[in-house]
Tab-separated table of C-alpha atoms in Angstrom:
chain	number	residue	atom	x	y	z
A	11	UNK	CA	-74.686	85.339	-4.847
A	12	UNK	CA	-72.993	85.850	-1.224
A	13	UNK	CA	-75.415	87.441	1.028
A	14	UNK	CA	-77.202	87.294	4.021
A	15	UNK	CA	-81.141	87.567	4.430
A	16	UNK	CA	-83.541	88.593	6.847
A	17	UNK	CA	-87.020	88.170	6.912
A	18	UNK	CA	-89.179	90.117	7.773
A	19	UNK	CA	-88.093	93.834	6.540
A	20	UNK	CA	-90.697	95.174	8.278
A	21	UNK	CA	-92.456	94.151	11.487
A	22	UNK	CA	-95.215	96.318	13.758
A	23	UNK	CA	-96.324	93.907	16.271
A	24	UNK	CA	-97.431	94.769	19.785
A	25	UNK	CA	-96.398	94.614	23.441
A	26	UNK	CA	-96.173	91.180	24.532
A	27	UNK	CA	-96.602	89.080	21.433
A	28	UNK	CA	-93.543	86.819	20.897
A	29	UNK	CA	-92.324	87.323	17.346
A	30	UNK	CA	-88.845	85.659	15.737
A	31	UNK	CA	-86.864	87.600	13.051
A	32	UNK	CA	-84.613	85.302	10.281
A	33	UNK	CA	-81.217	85.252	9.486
A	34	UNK	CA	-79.801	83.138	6.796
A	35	UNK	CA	-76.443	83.430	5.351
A	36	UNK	CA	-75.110	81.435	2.219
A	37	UNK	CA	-71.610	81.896	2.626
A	38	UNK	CA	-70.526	78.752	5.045
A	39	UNK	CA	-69.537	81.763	7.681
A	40	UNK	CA	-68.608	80.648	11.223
A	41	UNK	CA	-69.228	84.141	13.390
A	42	UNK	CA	-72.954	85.332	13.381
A	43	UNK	CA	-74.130	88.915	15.355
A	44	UNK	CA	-77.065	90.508	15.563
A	45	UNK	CA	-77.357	94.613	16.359
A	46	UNK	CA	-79.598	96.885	17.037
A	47	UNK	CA	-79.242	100.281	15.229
A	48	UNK	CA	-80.747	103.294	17.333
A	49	UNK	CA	-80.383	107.123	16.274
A	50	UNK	CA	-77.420	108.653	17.974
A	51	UNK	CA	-76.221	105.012	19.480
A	52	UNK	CA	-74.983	103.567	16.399
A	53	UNK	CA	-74.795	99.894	16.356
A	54	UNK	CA	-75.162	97.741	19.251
A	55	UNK	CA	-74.286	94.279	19.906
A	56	UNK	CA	-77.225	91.978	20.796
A	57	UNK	CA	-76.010	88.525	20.404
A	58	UNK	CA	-73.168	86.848	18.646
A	59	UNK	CA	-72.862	83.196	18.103
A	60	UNK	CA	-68.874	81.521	17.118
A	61	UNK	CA	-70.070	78.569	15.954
A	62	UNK	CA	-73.107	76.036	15.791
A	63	UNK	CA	-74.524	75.626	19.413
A	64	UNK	CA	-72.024	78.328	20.684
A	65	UNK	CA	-73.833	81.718	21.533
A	66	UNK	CA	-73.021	84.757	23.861
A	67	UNK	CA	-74.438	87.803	25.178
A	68	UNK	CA	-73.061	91.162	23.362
A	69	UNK	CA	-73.830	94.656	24.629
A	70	UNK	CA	-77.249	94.770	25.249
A	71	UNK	CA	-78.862	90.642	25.331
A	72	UNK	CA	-81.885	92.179	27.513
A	73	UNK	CA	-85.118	90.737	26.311
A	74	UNK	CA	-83.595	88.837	23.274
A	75	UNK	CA	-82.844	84.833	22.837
A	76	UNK	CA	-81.182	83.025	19.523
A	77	UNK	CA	-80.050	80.010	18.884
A	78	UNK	CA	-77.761	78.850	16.300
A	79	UNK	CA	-78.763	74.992	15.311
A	80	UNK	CA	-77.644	75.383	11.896
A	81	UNK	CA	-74.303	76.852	10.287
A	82	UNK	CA	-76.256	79.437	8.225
A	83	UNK	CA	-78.905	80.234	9.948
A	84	UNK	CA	-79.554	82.397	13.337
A	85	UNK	CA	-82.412	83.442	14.609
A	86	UNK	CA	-83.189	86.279	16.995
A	87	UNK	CA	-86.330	85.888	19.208
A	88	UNK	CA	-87.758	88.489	21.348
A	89	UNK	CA	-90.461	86.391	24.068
A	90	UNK	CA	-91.952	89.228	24.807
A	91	UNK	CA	-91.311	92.476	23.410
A	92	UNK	CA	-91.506	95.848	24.333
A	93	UNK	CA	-91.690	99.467	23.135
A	94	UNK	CA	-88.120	100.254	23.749
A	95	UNK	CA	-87.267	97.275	21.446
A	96	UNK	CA	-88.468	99.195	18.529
A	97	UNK	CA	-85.667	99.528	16.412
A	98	UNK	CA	-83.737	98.888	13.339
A	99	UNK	CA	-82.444	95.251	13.428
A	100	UNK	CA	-79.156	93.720	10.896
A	101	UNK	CA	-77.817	90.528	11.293
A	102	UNK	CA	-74.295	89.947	9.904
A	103	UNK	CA	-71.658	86.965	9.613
A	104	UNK	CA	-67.762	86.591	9.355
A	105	UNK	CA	-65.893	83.803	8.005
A	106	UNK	CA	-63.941	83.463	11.330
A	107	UNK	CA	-64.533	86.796	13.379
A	108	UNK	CA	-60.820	87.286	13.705
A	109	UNK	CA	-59.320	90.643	14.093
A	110	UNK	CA	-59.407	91.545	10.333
A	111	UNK	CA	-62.280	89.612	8.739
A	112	UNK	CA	-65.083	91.770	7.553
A	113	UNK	CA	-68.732	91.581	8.763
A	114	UNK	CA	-71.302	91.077	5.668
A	115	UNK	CA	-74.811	92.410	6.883
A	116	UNK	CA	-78.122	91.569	6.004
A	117	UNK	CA	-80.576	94.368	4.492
A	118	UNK	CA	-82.175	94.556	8.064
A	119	UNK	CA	-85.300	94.373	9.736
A	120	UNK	CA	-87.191	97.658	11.017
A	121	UNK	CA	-89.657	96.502	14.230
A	122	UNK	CA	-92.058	98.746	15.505
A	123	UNK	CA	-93.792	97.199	19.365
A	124	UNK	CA	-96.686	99.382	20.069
B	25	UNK	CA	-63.340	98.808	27.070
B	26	UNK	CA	-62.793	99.807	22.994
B	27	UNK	CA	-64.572	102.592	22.070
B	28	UNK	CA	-64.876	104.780	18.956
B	29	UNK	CA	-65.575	108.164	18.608
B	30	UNK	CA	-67.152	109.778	15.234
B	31	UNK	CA	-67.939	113.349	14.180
B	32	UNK	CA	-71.364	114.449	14.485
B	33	UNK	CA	-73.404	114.998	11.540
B	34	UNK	CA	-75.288	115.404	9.197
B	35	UNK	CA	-72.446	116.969	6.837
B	36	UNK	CA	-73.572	118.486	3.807
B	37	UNK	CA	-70.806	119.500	1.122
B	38	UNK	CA	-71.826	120.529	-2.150
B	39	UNK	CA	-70.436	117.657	-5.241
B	40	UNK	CA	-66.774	118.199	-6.101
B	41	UNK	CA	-66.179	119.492	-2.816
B	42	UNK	CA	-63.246	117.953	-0.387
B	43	UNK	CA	-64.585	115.088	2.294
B	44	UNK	CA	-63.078	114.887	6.254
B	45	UNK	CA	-65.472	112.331	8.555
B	46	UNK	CA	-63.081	112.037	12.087
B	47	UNK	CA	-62.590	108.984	13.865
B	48	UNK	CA	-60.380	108.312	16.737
B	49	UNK	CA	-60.700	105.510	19.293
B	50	UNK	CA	-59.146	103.670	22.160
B	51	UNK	CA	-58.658	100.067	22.570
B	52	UNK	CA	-55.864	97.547	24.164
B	53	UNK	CA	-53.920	96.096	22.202
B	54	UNK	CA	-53.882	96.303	18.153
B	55	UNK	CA	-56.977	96.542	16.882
B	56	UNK	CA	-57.905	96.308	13.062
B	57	UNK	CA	-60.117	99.501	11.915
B	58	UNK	CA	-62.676	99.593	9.277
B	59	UNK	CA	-65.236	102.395	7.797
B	60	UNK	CA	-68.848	100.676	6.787
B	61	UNK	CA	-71.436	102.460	4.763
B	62	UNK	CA	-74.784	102.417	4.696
B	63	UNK	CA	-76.803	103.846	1.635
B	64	UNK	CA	-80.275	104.512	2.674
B	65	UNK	CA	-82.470	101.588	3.054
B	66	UNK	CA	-79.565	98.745	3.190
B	67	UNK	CA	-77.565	97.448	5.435
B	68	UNK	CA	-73.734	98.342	5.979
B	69	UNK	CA	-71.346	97.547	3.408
B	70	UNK	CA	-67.499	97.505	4.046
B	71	UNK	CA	-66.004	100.612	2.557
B	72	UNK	CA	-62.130	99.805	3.541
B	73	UNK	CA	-60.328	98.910	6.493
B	74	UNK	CA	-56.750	98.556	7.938
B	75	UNK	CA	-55.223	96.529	9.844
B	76	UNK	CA	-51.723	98.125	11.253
B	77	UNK	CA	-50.757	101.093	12.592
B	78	UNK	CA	-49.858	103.378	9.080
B	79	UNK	CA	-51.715	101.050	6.686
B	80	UNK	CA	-53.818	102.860	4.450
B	81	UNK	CA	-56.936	101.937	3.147
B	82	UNK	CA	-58.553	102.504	-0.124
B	83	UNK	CA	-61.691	102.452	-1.969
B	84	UNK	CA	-64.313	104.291	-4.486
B	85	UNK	CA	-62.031	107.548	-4.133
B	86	UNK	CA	-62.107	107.246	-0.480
B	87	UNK	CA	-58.907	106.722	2.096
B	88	UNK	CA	-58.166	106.511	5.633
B	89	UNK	CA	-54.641	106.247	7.309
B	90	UNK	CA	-54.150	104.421	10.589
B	91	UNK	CA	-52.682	106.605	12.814
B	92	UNK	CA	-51.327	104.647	15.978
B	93	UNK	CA	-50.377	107.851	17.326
B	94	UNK	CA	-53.210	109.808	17.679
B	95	UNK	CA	-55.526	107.238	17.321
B	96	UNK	CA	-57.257	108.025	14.551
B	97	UNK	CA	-58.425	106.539	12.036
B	98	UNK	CA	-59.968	109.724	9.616
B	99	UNK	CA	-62.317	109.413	6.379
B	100	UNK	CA	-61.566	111.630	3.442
B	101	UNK	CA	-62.090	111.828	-0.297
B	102	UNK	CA	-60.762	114.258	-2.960
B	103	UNK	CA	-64.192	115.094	-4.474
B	104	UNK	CA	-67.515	113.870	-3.517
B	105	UNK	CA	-70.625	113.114	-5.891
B	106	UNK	CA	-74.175	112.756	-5.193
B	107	UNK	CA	-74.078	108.992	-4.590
B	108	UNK	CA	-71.841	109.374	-2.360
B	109	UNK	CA	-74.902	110.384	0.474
B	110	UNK	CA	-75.062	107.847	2.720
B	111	UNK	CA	-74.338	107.082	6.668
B	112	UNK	CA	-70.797	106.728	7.359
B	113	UNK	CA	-69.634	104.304	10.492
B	114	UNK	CA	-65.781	104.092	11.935
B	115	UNK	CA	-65.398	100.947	13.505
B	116	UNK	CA	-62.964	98.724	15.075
B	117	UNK	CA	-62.176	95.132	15.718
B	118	UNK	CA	-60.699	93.910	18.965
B	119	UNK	CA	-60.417	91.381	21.560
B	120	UNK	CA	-62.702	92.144	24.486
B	121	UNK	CA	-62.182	89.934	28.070
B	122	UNK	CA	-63.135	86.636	27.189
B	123	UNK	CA	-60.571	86.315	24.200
B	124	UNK	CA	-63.230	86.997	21.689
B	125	UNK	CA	-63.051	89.302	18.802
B	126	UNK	CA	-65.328	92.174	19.419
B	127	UNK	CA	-66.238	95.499	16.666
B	128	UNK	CA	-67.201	98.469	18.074
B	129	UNK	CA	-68.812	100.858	16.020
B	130	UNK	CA	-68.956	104.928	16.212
B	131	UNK	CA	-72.932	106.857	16.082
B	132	UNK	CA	-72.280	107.208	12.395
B	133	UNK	CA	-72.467	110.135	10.821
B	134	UNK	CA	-74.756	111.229	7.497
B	135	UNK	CA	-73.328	112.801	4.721
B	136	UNK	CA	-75.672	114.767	2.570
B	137	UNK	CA	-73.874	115.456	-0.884
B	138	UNK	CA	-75.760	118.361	-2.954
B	139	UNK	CA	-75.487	118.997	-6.639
């Protein structure tokens, strides 16, 4: 089955204490993003990566790091996080990230920093 | 830059009852436009997209025109049912600065479908 994962589904961590959220797709996609999804803000860009090795800031890159070694999998690593990083996290691909491709999304990842 | 623009919500219709979510946006250029859902607890799922100006796209009873001319890109459906409740999001696909193809997505906008 096509789909992307994320693990974990739910994280409560707290201030300070680096923590690294999954994302593994099975589809061979090229074009990788990870957003943040915040009441009233919709979904913002994080990170996207074009290729293996090739990554580059989106909207809102502040206090996040990935790094895309692998085709299907991209990571998204917050060194140290913060309370205004609590949020709802999805990571999606696209076979190309051309004009008309579709994004598939994973089931997300709901972090709480206290 | 590309933005989008959604209606507020929540909406709450009552099943059987006629759908309108609004979209409009601006961008440079032609971009391609797309509605996502997102049923609670999951992640977005495409719902249908176009990709010219007057394309229309289609799917589970649901439709959206692309209007070039008022830039718009609205959500309706003939009659809604219960599983339709879920969080609607308008979004489009462009090319931002660097030559790279960027989506933008609207707030979203929760539609509460009563029996």
């Amino acid at each position: 089955e096509a789909q992307v994962t994320q693990n974990p589904r739910y994280l409560i961590t707290v201030t300070g204490k680096k923590l690294t959220v999954t994302c593994s797709q099975n589809m061979n996609h090229e074009y990788m993003s990870w957003y943040r999804q915040d009441p009233g803000l919709g979904l913002r860009q994080i990170y996207y990566s074009m290729n293996v090795e090739v990554t580059d800031k989106g909207d809102v890159p502040e206090g996040y790091k990935v790094s895309r070694k692998e085709k299907r999998n991209f990571p998204l690593i917050l060194e140290s996080p913060s309370p205004n990083q609590t949020s709802l996290y999805f990571c999606a691909s696209t076979y190309r990230g051309g004009s008309t491709d579709t994004q598939y999304f994973g089931p997300g990842t709901r972090l709480t920093v206290l | 830059g590309n933005s989008v623009t959604q209606m507020e919500g929540p909406v709450t219709l009552s099943e059987e009852a006629f759908l309108t979510i609004n979209c409009t946006y601006t961008a440079t250029g032609y971009p391609s436009l797309f509605w996502y859902v997102q049923y609670p607890g999951e992640g977005l799922q495409l719902l249908l997209k176009a990709t010219k100006a007057d394309d229309k796209g289609s799917n589970k009873g649901f439709e959206a025109t692309y209007r070039k001319e008022t830039t718009s890109f609205h959500l309706e459906k003939g009659s809604v049912q219960v599983s339709d409740s879920a969080v609607y999001f308008c979004a489009l696909s462009g090319w931002d600065s660097g030559g790279y193809q960027k989506v933008t997505f609207g707030t979203g906008t929760k539609l509460q479908v009563i029996p």
